[in-house]
Amino acid sequence: MTPRSVAPLWLMGLTNSIFGMYGGIILISVPQLLSIRHVPETTIAAMTAAMVSPGIWTFLVSPVLDVRFSRRWYSVASAAMAAALLVVALLNLDHLALAEGLLVAGYFFANLYQSALGGWLSSITSTEQENKLSSWVTMGNVGGGGAMAVATGELVRNVSPGIAALVLGAVIMLPTAVFPFMPAPGPDRRLAAESFGQFFGDVLSLLKRREVLIAIVLFIAPAATFSLTNFLGGIGDDFHASSHFVSIVGGGGVLLGGVAGCLFFRLIDRLLPLRFLYLAIGVVGSLFTLALVLLPRTPAVFAVAFIGENVFQGLAITTSVAIAFETIGRRNPLAATTFCLLTSAFNIPITYMLFVDGWGYTKQGVAGSFAADASLGVIASVLLGALLIWVTRRRPLAPIPVTETS
């Protein structure tokens, strides 16, 4: 039976805002702070790519989250490490190599936090709550990112760097105040060292599950990534948008667009099976991107593009989280490992599609980047849809059939 919780479902889901806030600082605030220090754009881009790289490789250590200590313990510990590293990094932005290393480590712990939390939430909620929980988890991610991007800018402008860093570190830890009101089932009591010894066996056992393989294929394909959300901020000049306008739209667009996408998911989550819904979002969102090619390059169109892309990305991320929870199933001893593996897969196309968008931009400017992104999205979604129909006709998909370990 699912343990009872004092905290409501929406509040438990919003604890993922720690991961979202960290992402907002790294993707939006830190590049702006570096630009103020006259750091070249190419250097900023390279640093940003390095700082977000843990989103791809954190799964290599994820098995430790499923053993020895409770996932609540791992969540608190990883959040504290991420917050501490953020504070030190923000105080050393003039030392680029040191700041980059600290933020890579900080984002690594932020990813561990999200994985530990995802595995924890999957073990204390019911199947009927999964889609609603996915909306709140994603809302914490995108909403936290947008809110923190705006708050960081205001803090840096109005208080000293030391106070701003300490306040941001404290805010990062704030969602952990909900943890005492959430059930924390005990873990598998293997030693952490033993979990790494079993890592490859664990991964192989996961990859033998058809449901996991299908989810990974969906996520690593460029079907519903909407990576333009991370590309548009650098081409504001093409839309005659000032840096201040880009900053406001960047923070507000992530917050409003992402939250709107999460809420809209609750209206359409029963229209199609989740995997088909994910691909449908990819097709419709890509057509929206393609339509933007026909519009004039004005600040208003920039705002429409940025907010619209964030709406579709919010929808896609929410659906991917719902797929992850559905794939994990109930009482899964590898819940955190599975969650981390699937989220890592989702991060892969967000990274490589930035190169595709950049290639399109070098060929035909804004139109080229939008057309390249949208075309690949439609093609991948249609092909994967056909593959998924063929697979499900042979045998329906089901959650991982696992039993709880003691």
Tab-separated table of C-alpha atoms in Angstrom:
chain	number	residue	atom	x	y	z
A	1	MET	CA	0.000	0.000	0.000
A	2	THR	CA	1.141	3.582	-0.686
A	3	PRO	CA	2.217	5.341	2.544
A	4	ARG	CA	0.067	8.269	3.631
A	5	SER	CA	1.519	11.750	3.304
A	6	VAL	CA	0.827	14.933	5.230
A	7	ALA	CA	2.020	17.094	2.325
A	8	PRO	CA	-0.402	17.460	-0.614
A	9	LEU	CA	0.585	16.032	-3.995
A	10	TRP	CA	1.144	19.439	-5.612
A	11	LEU	CA	3.570	20.494	-2.875
A	12	MET	CA	5.540	17.256	-3.126
A	13	GLY	CA	5.861	17.745	-6.893
A	14	LEU	CA	7.026	21.343	-6.516
A	15	THR	CA	10.009	20.200	-4.446
A	16	ASN	CA	11.621	19.558	-7.848
A	17	SER	CA	11.967	23.343	-8.096
A	18	ILE	CA	15.469	22.917	-6.647
A	19	PHE	CA	16.558	21.333	-9.933
A	20	GLY	CA	14.650	23.944	-11.941
A	21	MET	CA	16.128	26.881	-10.031
A	22	TYR	CA	19.636	25.561	-10.570
A	23	GLY	CA	18.988	25.187	-14.283
A	24	GLY	CA	17.607	28.729	-14.497
A	25	ILE	CA	20.721	30.143	-12.881
A	26	ILE	CA	23.106	28.188	-15.124
A	27	LEU	CA	21.267	28.681	-18.425
A	28	ILE	CA	20.031	32.252	-18.037
A	29	SER	CA	21.577	34.117	-15.095
A	30	VAL	CA	25.231	33.005	-15.218
A	31	PRO	CA	25.630	33.757	-18.966
A	32	GLN	CA	24.250	37.246	-18.329
A	33	LEU	CA	26.579	37.790	-15.361
A	34	LEU	CA	29.540	36.644	-17.457
A	35	SER	CA	28.506	38.913	-20.325
A	36	ILE	CA	28.499	41.891	-17.931
A	37	ARG	CA	32.125	40.966	-17.175
A	38	HIS	CA	32.842	41.152	-20.940
A	39	VAL	CA	33.525	37.436	-21.275
A	40	PRO	CA	33.414	36.488	-25.008
A	41	GLU	CA	30.221	34.811	-26.232
A	42	THR	CA	32.136	31.779	-27.467
A	43	THR	CA	33.632	31.286	-24.000
A	44	ILE	CA	30.215	31.657	-22.368
A	45	ALA	CA	28.708	29.106	-24.756
A	46	ALA	CA	31.505	26.607	-24.061
A	47	MET	CA	31.174	27.090	-20.299
A	48	THR	CA	27.388	26.654	-20.465
A	49	ALA	CA	27.746	23.430	-22.442
A	50	ALA	CA	30.176	22.077	-19.838
A	51	MET	CA	27.979	23.171	-16.916
A	52	VAL	CA	24.884	21.379	-18.222
A	53	SER	CA	26.772	18.234	-19.278
A	54	PRO	CA	25.972	16.374	-16.008
A	55	GLY	CA	22.424	16.092	-17.322
A	56	ILE	CA	23.762	13.403	-19.681
A	57	TRP	CA	26.291	11.480	-17.567
A	58	THR	CA	24.986	11.653	-13.979
A	59	PHE	CA	23.272	8.287	-14.504
A	60	LEU	CA	26.720	6.664	-14.239
A	61	VAL	CA	26.572	7.090	-10.450
A	62	SER	CA	22.803	6.909	-10.021
A	63	PRO	CA	22.700	3.336	-8.576
A	64	VAL	CA	24.028	4.668	-5.272
A	65	LEU	CA	20.695	6.486	-4.800
A	66	ASP	CA	18.806	3.202	-4.476
A	67	VAL	CA	20.844	1.690	-1.629
A	68	ARG	CA	22.154	2.159	1.883
A	69	PHE	CA	20.295	5.346	2.860
A	70	SER	CA	16.757	6.573	2.239
A	71	ARG	CA	16.048	8.654	-0.859
A	72	ARG	CA	15.026	11.481	1.464
A	73	TRP	CA	18.579	11.428	2.900
A	74	TYR	CA	20.086	11.484	-0.583
A	75	SER	CA	17.748	14.313	-1.622
A	76	VAL	CA	18.749	16.493	1.342
A	77	ALA	CA	22.464	15.748	0.963
A	78	SER	CA	22.551	16.425	-2.786
A	79	ALA	CA	20.518	19.639	-2.413
A	80	ALA	CA	22.889	20.904	0.287
A	81	MET	CA	25.953	20.162	-1.844
A	82	ALA	CA	24.396	21.857	-4.892
A	83	ALA	CA	23.519	24.972	-2.856
A	84	ALA	CA	26.954	25.229	-1.255
A	85	LEU	CA	28.757	24.882	-4.599
A	86	LEU	CA	26.473	27.530	-6.132
A	87	VAL	CA	27.312	30.056	-3.415
A	88	VAL	CA	31.067	29.553	-3.847
A	89	ALA	CA	30.780	29.687	-7.656
A	90	LEU	CA	28.829	32.962	-7.663
A	91	LEU	CA	31.528	34.509	-5.477
A	92	ASN	CA	34.224	33.472	-7.980
A	93	LEU	CA	32.772	34.429	-11.359
A	94	ASP	CA	35.917	36.433	-12.110
A	95	HIS	CA	37.873	33.171	-12.029
A	96	LEU	CA	36.321	31.421	-15.011
A	97	ALA	CA	37.912	27.981	-14.694
A	98	LEU	CA	37.103	27.744	-10.984
A	99	ALA	CA	33.518	28.976	-11.452
A	100	GLU	CA	32.958	26.537	-14.318
A	101	GLY	CA	34.268	23.587	-12.294
A	102	LEU	CA	32.144	24.511	-9.277
A	103	LEU	CA	28.980	24.844	-11.362
A	104	VAL	CA	29.615	21.560	-13.190
A	105	ALA	CA	29.857	19.876	-9.787
A	106	GLY	CA	26.837	21.801	-8.525
A	107	TYR	CA	24.672	20.802	-11.476
A	108	PHE	CA	25.833	17.207	-11.020
A	109	PHE	CA	24.422	17.251	-7.488
A	110	ALA	CA	21.275	19.002	-8.734
A	111	ASN	CA	20.761	16.115	-11.180
A	112	LEU	CA	21.366	13.597	-8.394
A	113	TYR	CA	18.747	15.481	-6.388
A	114	GLN	CA	16.155	15.245	-9.156
A	115	SER	CA	16.855	11.526	-9.612
A	116	ALA	CA	16.649	10.748	-5.896
A	117	LEU	CA	13.443	12.774	-5.654
A	118	GLY	CA	11.943	11.105	-8.744
A	119	GLY	CA	12.636	7.647	-7.353
A	120	TRP	CA	11.284	8.711	-3.954
A	121	LEU	CA	8.065	10.185	-5.345
A	122	SER	CA	7.410	7.122	-7.492
A	123	SER	CA	7.511	4.968	-4.343
A	124	ILE	CA	5.064	7.039	-2.271
A	125	THR	CA	2.365	7.868	-4.849
A	126	SER	CA	-0.245	5.730	-6.569
A	127	THR	CA	-0.666	4.927	-10.258
A	128	GLU	CA	-3.741	7.169	-10.395
A	129	GLN	CA	-1.651	10.132	-9.206
A	130	GLU	CA	1.169	9.783	-11.762
A	131	ASN	CA	-0.040	12.223	-14.435
A	132	LYS	CA	-1.008	14.891	-11.918
A	133	LEU	CA	2.315	14.424	-10.127
A	134	SER	CA	4.173	14.761	-13.441
A	135	SER	CA	2.563	18.166	-14.008
A	136	TRP	CA	3.649	19.461	-10.611
A	137	VAL	CA	7.167	17.988	-10.901
A	138	THR	CA	7.641	19.715	-14.269
A	139	MET	CA	6.057	22.912	-13.003
A	140	GLY	CA	8.649	22.942	-10.235
A	141	ASN	CA	11.339	22.513	-12.872
A	142	VAL	CA	10.322	25.148	-15.438
A	143	GLY	CA	8.625	27.490	-12.956
A	144	GLY	CA	11.577	27.388	-10.604
A	145	GLY	CA	13.946	28.078	-13.487
A	146	GLY	CA	12.040	31.107	-14.716
A	147	ALA	CA	11.446	32.557	-11.256
A	148	MET	CA	15.071	32.127	-10.224
A	149	ALA	CA	16.321	33.714	-13.461
A	150	VAL	CA	14.280	36.844	-12.711
A	151	ALA	CA	15.131	36.865	-8.986
A	152	THR	CA	18.857	36.459	-9.618
A	153	GLY	CA	18.942	39.482	-11.877
A	154	GLU	CA	17.135	41.632	-9.317
A	155	LEU	CA	19.347	40.459	-6.443
A	156	VAL	CA	22.583	41.089	-8.310
A	157	ARG	CA	21.482	44.620	-9.210
A	158	ASN	CA	20.325	45.601	-5.720
A	159	VAL	CA	22.540	43.896	-3.122
A	160	SER	CA	26.203	42.998	-2.710
A	161	PRO	CA	27.550	39.845	-4.432
A	162	GLY	CA	28.098	38.098	-1.101
A	163	ILE	CA	24.553	38.654	0.140
A	164	ALA	CA	23.093	37.740	-3.258
A	165	ALA	CA	25.024	34.449	-3.321
A	166	LEU	CA	23.969	33.513	0.226
A	167	VAL	CA	20.311	34.372	-0.432
A	168	LEU	CA	20.272	32.289	-3.620
A	169	GLY	CA	21.873	29.358	-1.810
A	170	ALA	CA	19.240	29.579	0.941
A	171	VAL	CA	16.408	29.749	-1.610
A	172	ILE	CA	17.777	26.626	-3.333
A	173	MET	CA	17.394	24.735	-0.028
A	174	LEU	CA	13.915	26.085	0.780
A	175	PRO	CA	11.875	23.241	-0.862
A	176	THR	CA	13.524	20.690	1.442
A	177	ALA	CA	11.354	22.098	4.246
A	178	VAL	CA	8.546	19.921	2.824
A	179	PHE	CA	10.517	16.686	3.296
A	180	PRO	CA	9.580	16.021	6.959
A	181	PHE	CA	5.947	15.798	5.839
A	182	MET	CA	6.596	13.193	3.121
A	183	PRO	CA	6.878	9.417	3.804
A	184	ALA	CA	10.413	8.055	3.441
A	185	PRO	CA	10.416	4.273	2.927
A	186	GLY	CA	13.686	2.543	3.766
A	187	PRO	CA	16.109	1.560	0.988
A	188	ASP	CA	17.696	-1.674	-0.048
A	189	ARG	CA	20.385	-2.179	2.618
A	190	ARG	CA	23.246	-3.054	0.292
A	191	LEU	CA	26.441	-1.071	0.745
A	192	ALA	CA	26.949	1.758	-1.710
A	193	ALA	CA	30.135	0.120	-2.978
A	194	GLU	CA	28.173	-3.013	-3.796
A	195	SER	CA	25.678	-0.986	-5.811
A	196	PHE	CA	28.415	0.173	-8.179
A	197	GLY	CA	29.588	-3.402	-8.553
A	198	GLN	CA	26.076	-4.265	-9.708
A	199	PHE	CA	25.665	-1.161	-11.852
A	200	PHE	CA	26.208	-2.788	-15.242
A	201	GLY	CA	23.949	-5.667	-14.277
A	202	ASP	CA	21.296	-3.177	-13.203
A	203	VAL	CA	21.540	-1.250	-16.469
A	204	LEU	CA	21.453	-4.427	-18.533
A	205	SER	CA	18.394	-5.617	-16.640
A	206	LEU	CA	16.701	-2.290	-17.358
A	207	LEU	CA	17.659	-2.354	-21.034
A	208	LYS	CA	16.121	-5.812	-21.386
A	209	ARG	CA	12.747	-4.268	-20.575
A	210	ARG	CA	10.940	-3.318	-23.774
A	211	GLU	CA	9.195	-0.426	-22.036
A	212	VAL	CA	12.513	1.124	-20.984
A	213	LEU	CA	14.024	0.680	-24.455
A	214	ILE	CA	11.040	2.335	-26.121
A	215	ALA	CA	11.159	5.258	-23.681
A	216	ILE	CA	14.890	5.724	-24.313
A	217	VAL	CA	14.405	5.662	-28.098
A	218	LEU	CA	11.611	8.250	-27.825
A	219	PHE	CA	13.719	10.518	-25.662
A	220	ILE	CA	17.027	10.416	-27.562
A	221	ALA	CA	15.313	11.137	-30.899
A	222	PRO	CA	14.735	14.811	-31.866
A	223	ALA	CA	10.964	14.384	-31.632
A	224	ALA	CA	9.894	16.809	-28.896
A	225	THR	CA	12.974	18.543	-27.503
A	226	PHE	CA	12.179	22.183	-28.435
A	227	SER	CA	15.833	23.096	-27.939
A	228	LEU	CA	15.103	26.485	-29.492
A	229	THR	CA	14.239	27.611	-25.958
A	230	ASN	CA	17.998	27.541	-25.264
A	231	PHE	CA	18.926	29.033	-28.657
A	232	LEU	CA	16.576	31.998	-28.979
A	233	GLY	CA	18.190	34.014	-26.201
A	234	GLY	CA	21.334	34.427	-28.277
A	235	ILE	CA	19.621	35.758	-31.432
A	236	GLY	CA	17.515	38.556	-29.954
A	237	ASP	CA	19.283	41.069	-32.208
A	238	ASP	CA	17.757	39.373	-35.257
A	239	PHE	CA	14.341	40.360	-33.875
A	240	HIS	CA	15.525	43.899	-32.988
A	241	ALA	CA	14.997	43.058	-29.300
A	242	SER	CA	17.062	44.852	-26.658
A	243	SER	CA	19.087	42.891	-24.114
A	244	HIS	CA	16.704	44.043	-21.371
A	245	PHE	CA	13.704	42.824	-23.387
A	246	VAL	CA	15.396	39.473	-24.002
A	247	SER	CA	16.137	39.171	-20.275
A	248	ILE	CA	12.537	39.898	-19.273
A	249	VAL	CA	11.074	37.579	-21.903
A	250	GLY	CA	13.688	34.948	-21.049
A	251	GLY	CA	12.745	34.746	-17.377
A	252	GLY	CA	9.037	35.416	-17.826
A	253	GLY	CA	8.776	33.191	-20.894
A	254	VAL	CA	10.270	30.211	-19.118
A	255	LEU	CA	8.023	30.788	-16.110
A	256	LEU	CA	4.714	31.565	-17.856
A	257	GLY	CA	5.181	29.385	-20.922
A	258	GLY	CA	6.472	26.392	-18.989
A	259	VAL	CA	3.759	26.562	-16.343
A	260	ALA	CA	1.083	26.945	-19.022
A	261	GLY	CA	2.398	23.826	-20.749
A	262	CYS	CA	2.296	21.866	-17.489
A	263	LEU	CA	-1.287	22.933	-16.782
A	264	PHE	CA	-2.413	22.212	-20.343
A	265	PHE	CA	-1.083	18.661	-19.993
A	266	ARG	CA	-3.807	17.986	-17.418
A	267	LEU	CA	-6.424	18.805	-20.075
A	268	ILE	CA	-5.070	16.453	-22.737
A	269	ASP	CA	-3.336	13.651	-20.832
A	270	ARG	CA	-6.228	11.228	-21.450
A	271	LEU	CA	-6.622	11.915	-25.171
A	272	LEU	CA	-3.882	9.476	-26.205
A	273	PRO	CA	-1.564	6.922	-24.581
A	274	LEU	CA	1.376	8.840	-23.131
A	275	ARG	CA	3.958	7.754	-25.703
A	276	PHE	CA	1.704	8.712	-28.625
A	277	LEU	CA	0.805	11.956	-26.850
A	278	TYR	CA	4.517	12.770	-26.572
A	279	LEU	CA	4.945	12.337	-30.333
A	280	ALA	CA	1.775	14.313	-31.095
A	281	ILE	CA	3.158	17.206	-29.043
A	282	GLY	CA	6.337	16.945	-31.115
A	283	VAL	CA	4.399	17.225	-34.401
A	284	VAL	CA	2.135	20.103	-33.348
A	285	GLY	CA	4.982	22.002	-31.698
A	286	SER	CA	7.209	21.572	-34.748
A	287	LEU	CA	4.446	22.932	-36.999
A	288	PHE	CA	4.206	25.943	-34.677
A	289	THR	CA	7.968	26.438	-35.055
A	290	LEU	CA	7.682	26.176	-38.840
A	291	ALA	CA	4.907	28.794	-38.873
A	292	LEU	CA	7.220	31.245	-37.110
A	293	VAL	CA	9.368	31.366	-40.264
A	294	LEU	CA	6.584	33.296	-41.996
A	295	LEU	CA	6.341	36.030	-39.335
A	296	PRO	CA	8.312	39.320	-39.331
A	297	ARG	CA	11.424	39.671	-37.152
A	298	THR	CA	10.035	41.961	-34.435
A	299	PRO	CA	10.343	41.965	-30.629
A	300	ALA	CA	6.688	40.903	-30.358
A	301	VAL	CA	7.325	37.856	-32.576
A	302	PHE	CA	10.408	37.066	-30.480
A	303	ALA	CA	8.193	37.012	-27.378
A	304	VAL	CA	5.604	34.810	-29.123
A	305	ALA	CA	8.340	32.416	-30.266
A	306	PHE	CA	10.038	32.223	-26.868
A	307	ILE	CA	6.843	31.759	-24.865
A	308	GLY	CA	5.334	29.369	-27.413
A	309	GLU	CA	8.434	27.160	-27.534
A	310	ASN	CA	8.421	27.041	-23.735
A	311	VAL	CA	4.746	26.027	-23.701
A	312	PHE	CA	5.483	23.076	-25.957
A	313	GLN	CA	8.660	22.188	-24.078
A	314	GLY	CA	6.723	22.289	-20.799
A	315	LEU	CA	4.172	19.931	-22.339
A	316	ALA	CA	6.882	17.608	-23.638
A	317	ILE	CA	8.826	17.508	-20.368
A	318	THR	CA	5.651	16.852	-18.368
A	319	THR	CA	4.754	13.991	-20.693
A	320	SER	CA	8.283	12.575	-20.499
A	321	VAL	CA	8.141	12.619	-16.687
A	322	ALA	CA	4.755	10.857	-16.806
A	323	ILE	CA	6.263	8.229	-19.141
A	324	ALA	CA	9.171	7.813	-16.711
A	325	PHE	CA	6.836	7.279	-13.740
A	326	GLU	CA	4.720	4.844	-15.768
A	327	THR	CA	7.837	2.953	-16.878
A	328	ILE	CA	9.217	2.739	-13.327
A	329	GLY	CA	6.027	1.131	-12.056
A	330	ARG	CA	5.324	0.378	-8.422
A	331	ARG	CA	7.773	-0.799	-5.753
A	332	ASN	CA	10.756	-0.668	-8.082
A	333	PRO	CA	14.067	-1.162	-6.184
A	334	LEU	CA	15.839	0.639	-9.043
A	335	ALA	CA	13.423	3.568	-9.160
A	336	ALA	CA	16.004	6.366	-8.861
A	337	THR	CA	18.389	4.645	-11.298
A	338	THR	CA	15.605	4.212	-13.862
A	339	PHE	CA	14.427	7.804	-13.451
A	340	CYS	CA	17.977	9.123	-13.882
A	341	LEU	CA	18.599	6.941	-16.945
A	342	LEU	CA	15.428	8.183	-18.666
A	343	THR	CA	15.978	11.865	-17.839
A	344	SER	CA	19.571	11.562	-19.096
A	345	ALA	CA	18.228	10.170	-22.373
A	346	PHE	CA	15.845	13.145	-22.682
A	347	ASN	CA	18.739	15.577	-22.208
A	348	ILE	CA	20.778	14.133	-25.089
A	349	PRO	CA	18.768	15.639	-27.996
A	350	ILE	CA	18.453	18.971	-26.185
A	351	THR	CA	22.250	19.104	-26.430
A	352	TYR	CA	22.812	17.926	-30.004
A	353	MET	CA	19.845	19.842	-31.419
A	354	LEU	CA	21.582	23.072	-30.391
A	355	PHE	CA	24.277	22.222	-32.957
A	356	VAL	CA	21.564	21.527	-35.555
A	357	ASP	CA	19.867	24.849	-34.802
A	358	GLY	CA	23.248	26.594	-35.005
A	359	TRP	CA	24.007	24.931	-38.353
A	360	GLY	CA	20.645	26.070	-39.728
A	361	TYR	CA	21.333	29.596	-38.496
A	362	THR	CA	24.692	29.748	-40.290
A	363	LYS	CA	22.982	28.650	-43.533
A	364	GLN	CA	19.809	30.740	-43.588
A	365	GLY	CA	19.686	32.784	-40.389
A	366	VAL	CA	16.603	32.604	-38.168
A	367	ALA	CA	14.552	30.882	-40.882
A	368	GLY	CA	17.215	28.214	-41.278
A	369	SER	CA	17.405	27.404	-37.572
A	370	PHE	CA	13.608	27.252	-37.215
A	371	ALA	CA	13.190	25.137	-40.362
A	372	ALA	CA	15.941	22.676	-39.366
A	373	ASP	CA	14.529	22.259	-35.856
A	374	ALA	CA	10.935	21.854	-37.028
A	375	SER	CA	11.690	19.511	-39.940
A	376	LEU	CA	13.640	17.080	-37.797
A	377	GLY	CA	10.911	17.210	-35.144
A	378	VAL	CA	8.138	16.280	-37.586
A	379	ILE	CA	10.153	13.560	-39.332
A	380	ALA	CA	11.297	11.949	-36.075
A	381	SER	CA	7.804	12.064	-34.544
A	382	VAL	CA	6.110	10.518	-37.585
A	383	LEU	CA	8.699	7.742	-37.955
A	384	LEU	CA	8.624	6.931	-34.244
A	385	GLY	CA	4.828	6.961	-34.297
A	386	ALA	CA	4.798	4.361	-37.062
A	387	LEU	CA	7.346	2.257	-35.154
A	388	LEU	CA	5.338	2.522	-31.951
A	389	ILE	CA	2.126	1.429	-33.690
A	390	TRP	CA	3.921	-1.628	-35.081
A	391	VAL	CA	5.395	-2.513	-31.674
A	392	THR	CA	2.178	-2.080	-29.688
A	393	ARG	CA	0.189	-4.140	-32.159
A	394	ARG	CA	2.492	-7.057	-31.408
A	395	ARG	CA	2.217	-6.696	-27.621
A	396	PRO	CA	0.765	-3.866	-25.458
A	397	LEU	CA	3.187	-1.880	-23.315
A	398	ALA	CA	3.143	-2.285	-19.566
A	399	PRO	CA	5.059	-0.909	-16.551
A	400	ILE	CA	8.137	-2.767	-15.372
A	401	PRO	CA	6.974	-5.857	-13.434
A	402	VAL	CA	9.241	-5.703	-10.401
A	403	THR	CA	8.859	-6.534	-6.735
A	404	GLU	CA	10.028	-4.610	-3.711
A	405	THR	CA	13.282	-5.609	-2.055
A	406	SER	CA	13.726	-5.677	1.682
